[in-house]
Every structure is written in structure tokens, then in C-alpha cells.
CSV table of C-alpha atoms in Angstrom, one decimal:
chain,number,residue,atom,x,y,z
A,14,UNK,CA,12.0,5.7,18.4
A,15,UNK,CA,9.4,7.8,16.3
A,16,UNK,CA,9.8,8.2,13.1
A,17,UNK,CA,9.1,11.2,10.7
A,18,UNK,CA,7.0,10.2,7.6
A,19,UNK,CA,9.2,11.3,4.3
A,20,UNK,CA,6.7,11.4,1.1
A,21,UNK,CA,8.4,11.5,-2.1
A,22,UNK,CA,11.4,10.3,-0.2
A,23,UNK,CA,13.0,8.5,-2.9
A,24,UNK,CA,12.8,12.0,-5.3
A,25,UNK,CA,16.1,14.2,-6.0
A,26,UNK,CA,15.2,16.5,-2.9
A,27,UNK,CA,13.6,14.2,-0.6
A,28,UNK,CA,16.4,11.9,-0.7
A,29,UNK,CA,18.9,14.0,0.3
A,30,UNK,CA,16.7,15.2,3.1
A,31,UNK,CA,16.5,11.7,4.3
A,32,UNK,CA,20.5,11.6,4.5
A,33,UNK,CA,20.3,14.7,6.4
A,34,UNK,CA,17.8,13.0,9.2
A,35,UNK,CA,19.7,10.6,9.6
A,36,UNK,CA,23.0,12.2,10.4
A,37,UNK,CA,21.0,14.7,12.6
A,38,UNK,CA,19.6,11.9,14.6
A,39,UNK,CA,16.2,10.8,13.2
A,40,UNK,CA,14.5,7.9,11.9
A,41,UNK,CA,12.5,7.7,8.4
A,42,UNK,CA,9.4,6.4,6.6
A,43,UNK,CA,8.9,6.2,3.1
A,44,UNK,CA,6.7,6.7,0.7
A,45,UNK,CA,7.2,7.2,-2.9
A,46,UNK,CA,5.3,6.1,-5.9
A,47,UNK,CA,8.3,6.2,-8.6
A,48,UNK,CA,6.9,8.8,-11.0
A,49,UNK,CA,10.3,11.2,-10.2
A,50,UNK,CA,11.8,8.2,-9.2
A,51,UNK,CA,13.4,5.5,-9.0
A,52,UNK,CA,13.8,2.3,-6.8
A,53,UNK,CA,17.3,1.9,-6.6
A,54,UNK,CA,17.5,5.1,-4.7
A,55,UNK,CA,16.5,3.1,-1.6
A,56,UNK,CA,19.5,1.3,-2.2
A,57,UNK,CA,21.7,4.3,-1.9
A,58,UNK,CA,19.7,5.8,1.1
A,59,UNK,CA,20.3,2.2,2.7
A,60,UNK,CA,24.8,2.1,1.8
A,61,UNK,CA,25.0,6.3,2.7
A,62,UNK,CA,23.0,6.1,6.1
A,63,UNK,CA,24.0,2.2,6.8
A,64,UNK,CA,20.4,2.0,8.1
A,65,UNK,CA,17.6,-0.7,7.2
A,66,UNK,CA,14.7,2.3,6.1
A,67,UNK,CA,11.3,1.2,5.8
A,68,UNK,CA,9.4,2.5,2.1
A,69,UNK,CA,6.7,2.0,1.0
A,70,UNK,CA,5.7,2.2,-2.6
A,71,UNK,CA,2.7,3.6,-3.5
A,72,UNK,CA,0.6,6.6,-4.3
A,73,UNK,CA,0.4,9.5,-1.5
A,74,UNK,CA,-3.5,9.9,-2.6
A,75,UNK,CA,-4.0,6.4,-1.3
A,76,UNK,CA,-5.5,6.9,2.2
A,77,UNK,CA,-5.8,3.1,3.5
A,78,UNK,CA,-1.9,3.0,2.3
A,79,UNK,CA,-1.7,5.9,4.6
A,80,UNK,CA,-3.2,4.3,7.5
A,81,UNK,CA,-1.5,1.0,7.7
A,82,UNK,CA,1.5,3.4,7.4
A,83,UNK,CA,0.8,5.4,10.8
A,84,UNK,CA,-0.9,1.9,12.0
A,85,UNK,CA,2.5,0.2,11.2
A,86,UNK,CA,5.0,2.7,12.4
A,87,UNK,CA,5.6,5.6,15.7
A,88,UNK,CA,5.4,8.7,13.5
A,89,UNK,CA,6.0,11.8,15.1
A,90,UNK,CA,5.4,14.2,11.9
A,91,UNK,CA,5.5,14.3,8.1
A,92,UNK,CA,7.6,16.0,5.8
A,93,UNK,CA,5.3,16.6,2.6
A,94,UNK,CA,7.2,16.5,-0.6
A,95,UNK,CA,5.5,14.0,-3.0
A,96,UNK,CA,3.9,16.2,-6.1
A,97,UNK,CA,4.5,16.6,-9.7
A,98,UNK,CA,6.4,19.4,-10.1
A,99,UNK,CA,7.2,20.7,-14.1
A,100,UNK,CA,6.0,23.7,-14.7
A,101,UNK,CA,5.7,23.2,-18.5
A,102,UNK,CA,3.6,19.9,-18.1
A,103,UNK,CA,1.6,21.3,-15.9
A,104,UNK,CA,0.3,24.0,-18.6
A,105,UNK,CA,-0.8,20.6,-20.3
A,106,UNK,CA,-2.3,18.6,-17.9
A,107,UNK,CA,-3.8,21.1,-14.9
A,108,UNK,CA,-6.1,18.4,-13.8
A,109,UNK,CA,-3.3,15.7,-13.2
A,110,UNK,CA,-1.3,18.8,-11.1
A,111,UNK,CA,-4.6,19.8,-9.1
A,112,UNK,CA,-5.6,16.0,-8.4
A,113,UNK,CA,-2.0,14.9,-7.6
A,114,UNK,CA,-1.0,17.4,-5.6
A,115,UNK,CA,-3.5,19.3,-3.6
A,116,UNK,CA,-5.6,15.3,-3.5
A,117,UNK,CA,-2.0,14.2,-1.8
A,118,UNK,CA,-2.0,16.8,0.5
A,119,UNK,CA,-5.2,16.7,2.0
A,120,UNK,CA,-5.3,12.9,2.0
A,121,UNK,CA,-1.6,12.9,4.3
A,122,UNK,CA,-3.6,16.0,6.2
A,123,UNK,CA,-6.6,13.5,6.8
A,124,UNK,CA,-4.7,10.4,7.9
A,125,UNK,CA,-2.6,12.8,10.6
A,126,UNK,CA,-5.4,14.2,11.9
A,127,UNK,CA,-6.8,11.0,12.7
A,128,UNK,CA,-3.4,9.6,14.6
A,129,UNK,CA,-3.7,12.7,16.2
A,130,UNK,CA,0.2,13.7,14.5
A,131,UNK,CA,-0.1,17.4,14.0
A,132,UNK,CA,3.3,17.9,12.3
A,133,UNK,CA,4.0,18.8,9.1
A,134,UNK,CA,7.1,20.4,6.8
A,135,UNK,CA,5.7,21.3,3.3
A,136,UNK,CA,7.8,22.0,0.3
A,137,UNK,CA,6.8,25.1,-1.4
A,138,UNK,CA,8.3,27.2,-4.0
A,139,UNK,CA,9.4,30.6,-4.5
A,140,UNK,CA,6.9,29.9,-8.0
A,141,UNK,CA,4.2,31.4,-5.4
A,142,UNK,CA,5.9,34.7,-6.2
A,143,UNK,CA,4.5,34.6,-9.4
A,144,UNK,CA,6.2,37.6,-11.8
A,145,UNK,CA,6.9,39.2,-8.6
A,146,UNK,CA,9.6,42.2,-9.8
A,147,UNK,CA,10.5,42.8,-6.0
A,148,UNK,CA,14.5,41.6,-5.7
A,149,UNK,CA,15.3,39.9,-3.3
A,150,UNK,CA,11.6,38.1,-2.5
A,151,UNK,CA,10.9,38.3,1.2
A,152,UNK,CA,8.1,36.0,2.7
A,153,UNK,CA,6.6,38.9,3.1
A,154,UNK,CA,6.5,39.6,-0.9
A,155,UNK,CA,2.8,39.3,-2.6
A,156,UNK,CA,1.9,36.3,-3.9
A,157,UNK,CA,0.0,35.2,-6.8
A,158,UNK,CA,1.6,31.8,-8.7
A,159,UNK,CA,1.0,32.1,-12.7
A,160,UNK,CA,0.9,28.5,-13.8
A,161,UNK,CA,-0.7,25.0,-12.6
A,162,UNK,CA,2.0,24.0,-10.8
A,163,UNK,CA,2.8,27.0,-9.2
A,164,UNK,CA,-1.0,27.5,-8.1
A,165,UNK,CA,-1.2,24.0,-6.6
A,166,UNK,CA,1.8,24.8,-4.2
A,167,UNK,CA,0.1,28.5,-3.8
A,168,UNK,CA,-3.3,26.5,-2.9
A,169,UNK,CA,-1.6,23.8,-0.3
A,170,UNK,CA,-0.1,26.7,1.2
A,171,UNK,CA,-3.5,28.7,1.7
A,172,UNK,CA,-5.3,25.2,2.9
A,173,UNK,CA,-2.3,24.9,5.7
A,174,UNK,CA,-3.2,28.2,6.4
A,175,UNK,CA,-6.5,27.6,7.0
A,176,UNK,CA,-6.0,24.4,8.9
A,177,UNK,CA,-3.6,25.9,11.4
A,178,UNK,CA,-6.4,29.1,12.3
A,179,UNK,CA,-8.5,26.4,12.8
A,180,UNK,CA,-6.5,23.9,15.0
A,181,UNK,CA,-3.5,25.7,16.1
A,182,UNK,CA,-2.8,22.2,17.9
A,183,UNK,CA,-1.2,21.9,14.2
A,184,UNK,CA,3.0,22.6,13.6
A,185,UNK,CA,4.0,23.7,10.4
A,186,UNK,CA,6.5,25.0,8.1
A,187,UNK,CA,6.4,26.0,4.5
A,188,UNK,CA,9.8,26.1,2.8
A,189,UNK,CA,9.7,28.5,-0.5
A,190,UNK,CA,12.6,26.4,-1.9
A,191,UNK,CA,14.3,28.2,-4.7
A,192,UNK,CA,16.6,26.7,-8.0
A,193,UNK,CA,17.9,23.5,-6.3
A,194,UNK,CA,20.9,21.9,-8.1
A,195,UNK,CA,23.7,19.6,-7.4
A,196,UNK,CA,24.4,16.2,-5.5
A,197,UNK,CA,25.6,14.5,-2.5
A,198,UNK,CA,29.0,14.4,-2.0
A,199,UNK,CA,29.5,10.8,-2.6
A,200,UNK,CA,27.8,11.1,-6.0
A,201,UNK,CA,25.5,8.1,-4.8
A,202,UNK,CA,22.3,10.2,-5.3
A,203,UNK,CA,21.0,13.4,-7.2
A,204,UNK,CA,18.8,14.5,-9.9
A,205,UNK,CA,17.9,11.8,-12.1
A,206,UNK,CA,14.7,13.1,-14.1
A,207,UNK,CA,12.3,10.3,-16.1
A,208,UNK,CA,12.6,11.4,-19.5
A,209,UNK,CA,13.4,14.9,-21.0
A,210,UNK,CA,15.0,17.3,-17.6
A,211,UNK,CA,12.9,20.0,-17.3
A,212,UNK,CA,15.6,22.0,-15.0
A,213,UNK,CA,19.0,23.9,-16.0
A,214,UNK,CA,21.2,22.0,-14.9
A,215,UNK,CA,20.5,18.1,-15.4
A,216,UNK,CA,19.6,19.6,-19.2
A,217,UNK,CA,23.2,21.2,-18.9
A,218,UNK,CA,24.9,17.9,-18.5
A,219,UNK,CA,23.2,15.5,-20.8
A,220,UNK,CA,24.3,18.3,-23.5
A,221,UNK,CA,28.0,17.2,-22.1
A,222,UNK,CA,27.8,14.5,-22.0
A,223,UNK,CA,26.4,14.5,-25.7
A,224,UNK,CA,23.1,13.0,-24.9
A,225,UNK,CA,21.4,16.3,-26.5
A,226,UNK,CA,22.5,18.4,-29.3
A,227,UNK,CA,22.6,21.8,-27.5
A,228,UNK,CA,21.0,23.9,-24.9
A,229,UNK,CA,18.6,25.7,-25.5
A,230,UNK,CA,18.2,29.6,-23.8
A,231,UNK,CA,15.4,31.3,-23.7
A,232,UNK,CA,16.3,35.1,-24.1
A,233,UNK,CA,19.4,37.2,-23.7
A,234,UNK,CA,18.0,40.3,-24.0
A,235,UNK,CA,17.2,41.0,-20.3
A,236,UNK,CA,18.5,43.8,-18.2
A,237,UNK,CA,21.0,41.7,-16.8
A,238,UNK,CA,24.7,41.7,-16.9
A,239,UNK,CA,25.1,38.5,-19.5
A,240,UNK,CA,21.1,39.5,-20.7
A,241,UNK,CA,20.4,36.4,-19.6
A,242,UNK,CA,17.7,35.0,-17.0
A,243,UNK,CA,19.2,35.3,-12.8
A,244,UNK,CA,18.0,32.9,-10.9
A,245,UNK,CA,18.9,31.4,-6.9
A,246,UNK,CA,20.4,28.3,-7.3
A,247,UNK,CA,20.7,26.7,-3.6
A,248,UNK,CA,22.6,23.1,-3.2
A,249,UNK,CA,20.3,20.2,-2.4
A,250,UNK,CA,22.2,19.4,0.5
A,251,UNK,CA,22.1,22.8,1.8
A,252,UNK,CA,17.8,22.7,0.9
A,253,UNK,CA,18.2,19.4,2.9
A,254,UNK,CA,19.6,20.7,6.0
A,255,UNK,CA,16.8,23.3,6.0
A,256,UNK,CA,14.3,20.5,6.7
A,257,UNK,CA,15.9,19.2,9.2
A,258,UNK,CA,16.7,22.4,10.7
A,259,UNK,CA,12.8,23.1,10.5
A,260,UNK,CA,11.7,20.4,12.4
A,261,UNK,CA,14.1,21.8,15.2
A,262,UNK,CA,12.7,25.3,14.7
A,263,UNK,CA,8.6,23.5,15.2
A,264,UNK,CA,10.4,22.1,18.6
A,265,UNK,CA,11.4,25.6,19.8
A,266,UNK,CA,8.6,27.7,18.5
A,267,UNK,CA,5.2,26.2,17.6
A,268,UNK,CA,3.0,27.8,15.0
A,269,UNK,CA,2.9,28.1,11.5
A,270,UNK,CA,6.5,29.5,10.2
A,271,UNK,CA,7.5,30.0,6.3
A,272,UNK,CA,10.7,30.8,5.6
A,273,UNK,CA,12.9,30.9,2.1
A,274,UNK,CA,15.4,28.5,1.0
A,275,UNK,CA,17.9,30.4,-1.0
A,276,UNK,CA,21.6,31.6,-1.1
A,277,UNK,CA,20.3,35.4,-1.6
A,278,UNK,CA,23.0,35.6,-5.3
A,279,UNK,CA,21.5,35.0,-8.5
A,280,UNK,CA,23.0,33.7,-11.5
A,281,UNK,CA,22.9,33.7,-14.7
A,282,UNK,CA,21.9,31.2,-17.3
A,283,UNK,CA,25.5,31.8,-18.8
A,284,UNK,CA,27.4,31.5,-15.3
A,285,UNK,CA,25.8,28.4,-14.7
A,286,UNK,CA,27.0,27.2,-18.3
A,287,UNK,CA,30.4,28.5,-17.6
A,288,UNK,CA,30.7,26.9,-13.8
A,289,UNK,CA,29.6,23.3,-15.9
A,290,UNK,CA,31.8,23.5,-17.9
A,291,UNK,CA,34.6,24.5,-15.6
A,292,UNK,CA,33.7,21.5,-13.3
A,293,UNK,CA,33.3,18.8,-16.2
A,294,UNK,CA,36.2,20.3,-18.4
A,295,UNK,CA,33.9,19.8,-21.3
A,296,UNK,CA,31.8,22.0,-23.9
A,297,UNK,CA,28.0,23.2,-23.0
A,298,UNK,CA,26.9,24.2,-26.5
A,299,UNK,CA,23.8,26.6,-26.8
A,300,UNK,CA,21.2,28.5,-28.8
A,301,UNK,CA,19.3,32.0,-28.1
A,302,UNK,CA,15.5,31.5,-28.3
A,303,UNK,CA,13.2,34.2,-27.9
A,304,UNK,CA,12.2,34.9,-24.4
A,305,UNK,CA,9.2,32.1,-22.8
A,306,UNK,CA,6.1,33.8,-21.8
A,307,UNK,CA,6.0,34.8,-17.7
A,308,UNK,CA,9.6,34.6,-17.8
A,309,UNK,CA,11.3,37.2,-15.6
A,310,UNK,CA,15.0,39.1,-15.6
A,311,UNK,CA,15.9,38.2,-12.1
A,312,UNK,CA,15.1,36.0,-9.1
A,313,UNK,CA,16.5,35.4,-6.0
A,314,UNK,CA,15.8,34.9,-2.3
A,315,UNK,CA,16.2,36.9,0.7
A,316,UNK,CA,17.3,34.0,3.0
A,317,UNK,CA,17.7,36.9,6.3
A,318,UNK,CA,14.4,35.2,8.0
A,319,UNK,CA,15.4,31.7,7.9
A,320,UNK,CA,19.0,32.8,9.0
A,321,UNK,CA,17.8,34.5,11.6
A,322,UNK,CA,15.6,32.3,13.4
A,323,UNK,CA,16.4,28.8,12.9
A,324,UNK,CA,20.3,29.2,11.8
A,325,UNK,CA,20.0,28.5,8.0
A,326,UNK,CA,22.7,29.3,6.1
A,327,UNK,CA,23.4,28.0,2.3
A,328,UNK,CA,27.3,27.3,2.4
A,329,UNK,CA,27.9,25.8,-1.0
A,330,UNK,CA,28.5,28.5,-3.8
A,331,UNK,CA,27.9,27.8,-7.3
A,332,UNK,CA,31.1,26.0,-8.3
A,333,UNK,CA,30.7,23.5,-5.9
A,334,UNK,CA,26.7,22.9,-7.1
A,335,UNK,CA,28.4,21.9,-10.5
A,336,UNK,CA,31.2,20.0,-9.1
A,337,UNK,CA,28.4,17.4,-6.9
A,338,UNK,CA,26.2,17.6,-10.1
A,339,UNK,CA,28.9,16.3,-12.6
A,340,UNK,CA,30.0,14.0,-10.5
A,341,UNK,CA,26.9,12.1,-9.9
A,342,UNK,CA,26.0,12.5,-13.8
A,343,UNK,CA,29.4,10.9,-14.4
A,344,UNK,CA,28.7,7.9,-12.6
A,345,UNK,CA,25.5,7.0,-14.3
A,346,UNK,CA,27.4,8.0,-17.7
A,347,UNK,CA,30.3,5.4,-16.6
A,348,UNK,CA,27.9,2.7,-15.7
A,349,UNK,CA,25.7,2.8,-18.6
């Protein structure tokens, strides 16, 4: 059976996408370098899909790795989410983003092209909006990114772009994910940064958990109902399914599609510390800092394309994304 190529398959999203492939049907390939990683995740992939996957560990840069990947396996297409992706660090190291990145990207391109696999999902963000103040962000919203990381997804995008007017032999989807939080079901896997969390909510529960002193927020004087930042917050397992529902969608219609990934409700900084805290039963305490630079009131998605076309809907609401988060955290709290 052919096999789609997951890179960055042991990372918080690409995990659960792998879950999702499975119980859709498909077979996997790894590979994962462990920088938003870990190794044990393989080991969870392994008990939740009770399949033998193959991975491989090394860098997605690494063309010859490549090669005896496609030489070793039937792959029938590539679902592209290897990439560093903190927006912060990338303000401090731009040429580690750009290298990493766009070099992964073109080297996976290369390699397909020459085993003649022309299949590709790639996961973007809605960061290509830049400071966008259109609500709700359509695909159809300009587009101008305003930091590193945000430019090297805005940059893959245009090379795709440019790939498919020149080969439209070439399938591809670009999936502007939005805020995604919370874990599988079984609490096996979810978001388990390397150091300091640069998202909401894995920051949220090491402050429950007492592992930080407080959270910090960044503003409260926006013209919002709390006047604190709105933001989309999708479920991972409800981004996952989007992949796999991609991949359906380059079966039925063959081109270059882009859709959102989003629930189309934003909320606040202060509802997401209030549905944590609901979930966990415990304390989330926080400070007010002055607003971050490029920060914006409100974000969220309109999620009507991807709906319409290829059946997307995000069916896991907010209280639920806490629930799956805590209950993973919990476990890793328990065992340590």
C-alpha cells in the first residue's frame, strides 16, 4: 500500500495528523528530527494506531536522507509540516527560520520531483495575514506576514505557487491553520514544547500546575469585550482531520487549493484562562503587560471555504480544547 510521507510527524500537530490517517485508512512515513520533539511520541503513535510506523530521524534539509526515504518506501504524497515555528525566536534568529524552513521545503520539493510524486499538503498559518484588521480573514484576505516566521510560511506559500503555474502535474493544499490547542482524547499525545511554551495554552498549564509563577498578558486595553487579545483556537484533532480531509479533496479536484483551518469564534485571552481553569479546577494566576508590538485586537477565521468544499467542520468548542489539554498535561505531571 502507498504510503504518504509525514515530516515533523512526531511534533504536537503532526502527530495527531498521523492518528487521523490512520483511522481514515492510510499508511505513514516519518520523518522528524526532535527539535519540537520527542522520540517517545513514536511510542504513542505505535499503542493509539496499533500499527508498526516506519520514522525516520533526521533533518528534513537532508536530501540523500530523502532519497533512501522514497527509494525505501511506495509514497504516494507528502504532508509538509517539519519547520521551526516561534514567532518570538524567530525575531532572534531569522537565518536559522529562512534556512530551516524554506531549505526543508525545497529540499522535500526536489526529492518528489525526482520520484515523480507530485503531492503535497503544506501547513501554513493564518500569521500570512499579517496585521490584517479584516474579521473574519477569508483566503481571499491580503497578505503580508510581519515577522521571520510568518514570512517563511508567506514565502513557501508563493514558491508552491510558483511551482504549480509551472507544473500543474503538481497537487497541492495550503492549510492557514489558526490557534491550535488541546489533545487526543486518550491524553497519550499533545503539546509538549522543549523548554519555555511559547503558546497560550501549554504556558496556561505549567502556571497550574505551579511550574511558573504567573501568566503573563500582554494588554487589556483592546476594543474587545474582556480588552483582552481574540484569537481562533481550533482543536488539534479537528486541524488533523483537515489534512486528511485535504488529501481527499486533491483526489476529487486537482489543483492548487488553500483553505483555513479555524472554528470562525474568537476568544479571549481571559476565556481561555477561565475554560483552564474550569477544566483543571485549579488557579491560572496572571499579570497585565503592556501590549507586544504587531499585536492585534481580534483574530479569527472564516472557515465557509473549507466547509464548503471539502466538508470541514471544527466540532470541538473551547471547553472541550481545555478538557484534552489538561488531561494530557496531567499525565506528564503524574509521571514525573
Amino acid at each position: 500500500m502507498k504510503k504518504i510521507l509525514v515530516t515533523g510527524g512526531l511534533g504536537y500537530i503532526g502527530s495527531h495528523t498521523v492518528v487521523e490517517l490512520y483511522e481514515a485508512g492510510y499508511e505513514t512515513v516519518i520523518i522528524d528530527n526532535l527539535v519540537n520533539s520527542r522520540i517517545d511520541a513514536l511510542d504513542k503513535l505505535k499503542e493509539l494506531t496499533k500499527k508498526d510506523i516506519t520514522c525516520y530521524i533526521g533533518d528534513c534539509r537532508d536530501k540523500e536522507l530523502l532519497r533512501k526515504i522514497f527509494k525505501e518506501n511506495e509514497i504516494s504524497g507528502a504532508i509538509h509540516f517539519a519547520g521551526l515555528k516561534a514567532v518570538g525566536e524567530s525575531t532572534t534568529i531569522p537565518i536559522d527560520y529562512y534556512d530551516n524552513n524554506i531549505g526543508s521545503t525545497i529540499a522535500l520539493l526536489e526529492v518528489m520531483k525526482e520520484n515523480n510524486v507530485k503531492r503535497i499538503v503544506f501547513s501554513s498559518s493564518a500569521t500570512v495575514y499579517g496585521t490584517s484588521q479584516e474579521v473574519p480573514l477569508k483566503e481571499t484576505t491580503s497578505l503580508g506576514a510581519t515577522n521571520p516566521y510568518g514570512r517563511t510560511k508567506l514565502f513557501i506559500e508563493y514558491i508552491l505557487k510558483d511551482l504549480y503555474k509551472s507544473d500543474n502535474e503538481w497537487e497541492i493544499a495550503i492549510l492557514r491553520y489558526f490557534n491550535p490547542v488541546g489533545a487526543h482524547k486518550s491524553g497519550l499525545i499533545g503539546e509538549r514544547p522543549n523548554g519555555t511554551p511559547n503558546n497560550l495554552v501549554p504556558y496556561i498549564a505549567e502556571v497550574a500546575a505551579g511550574i511558573r509563577p504567573f501568566l503573563r498578558v500582554w494588554g487589556n486595553d483592546y476594543d474587545t469585550k474582556d480588552g483582552t487579545g481574540v484569537r481562533d483556537y481550533i482543536h488539534v484533532s479537528d486541524l488533523a482531520n483537515g489534512h486528511v480531509l485535504a488529501i481527499k479533496q486533491l483526489d476529487k479536484v486537482h489543483g492548487l487549493l488553500i483553505y483555513n483551518l479555524g472554528t470562525g469564534i474568537g476568544y479571549s485571552v481571559l476565556d481561555v484562562v477561565k475554560a483552564f481553569e474550569k477544566a483543571s479546577n485549579m488557579k491560572v494566576p496572571y499579570k497585565i503587560f503592556d501590549r507586544r508590538p504587531g499585536d492585534i485586537a481580534v483574530c479569527y477565521a472564516d472557515p465557509t471555504k473549507a466547509k464548503e468544499e471539502m466538508g470541514f467542520v471544527a466540532s470541538r468548542g473551547i471547553d472541550e480544547m481545555m478538557e484534552d489539554h489538561w488531561r494530557f498535561q496531567k499525565n506528564l505531571y503524574i509521571k514525573k
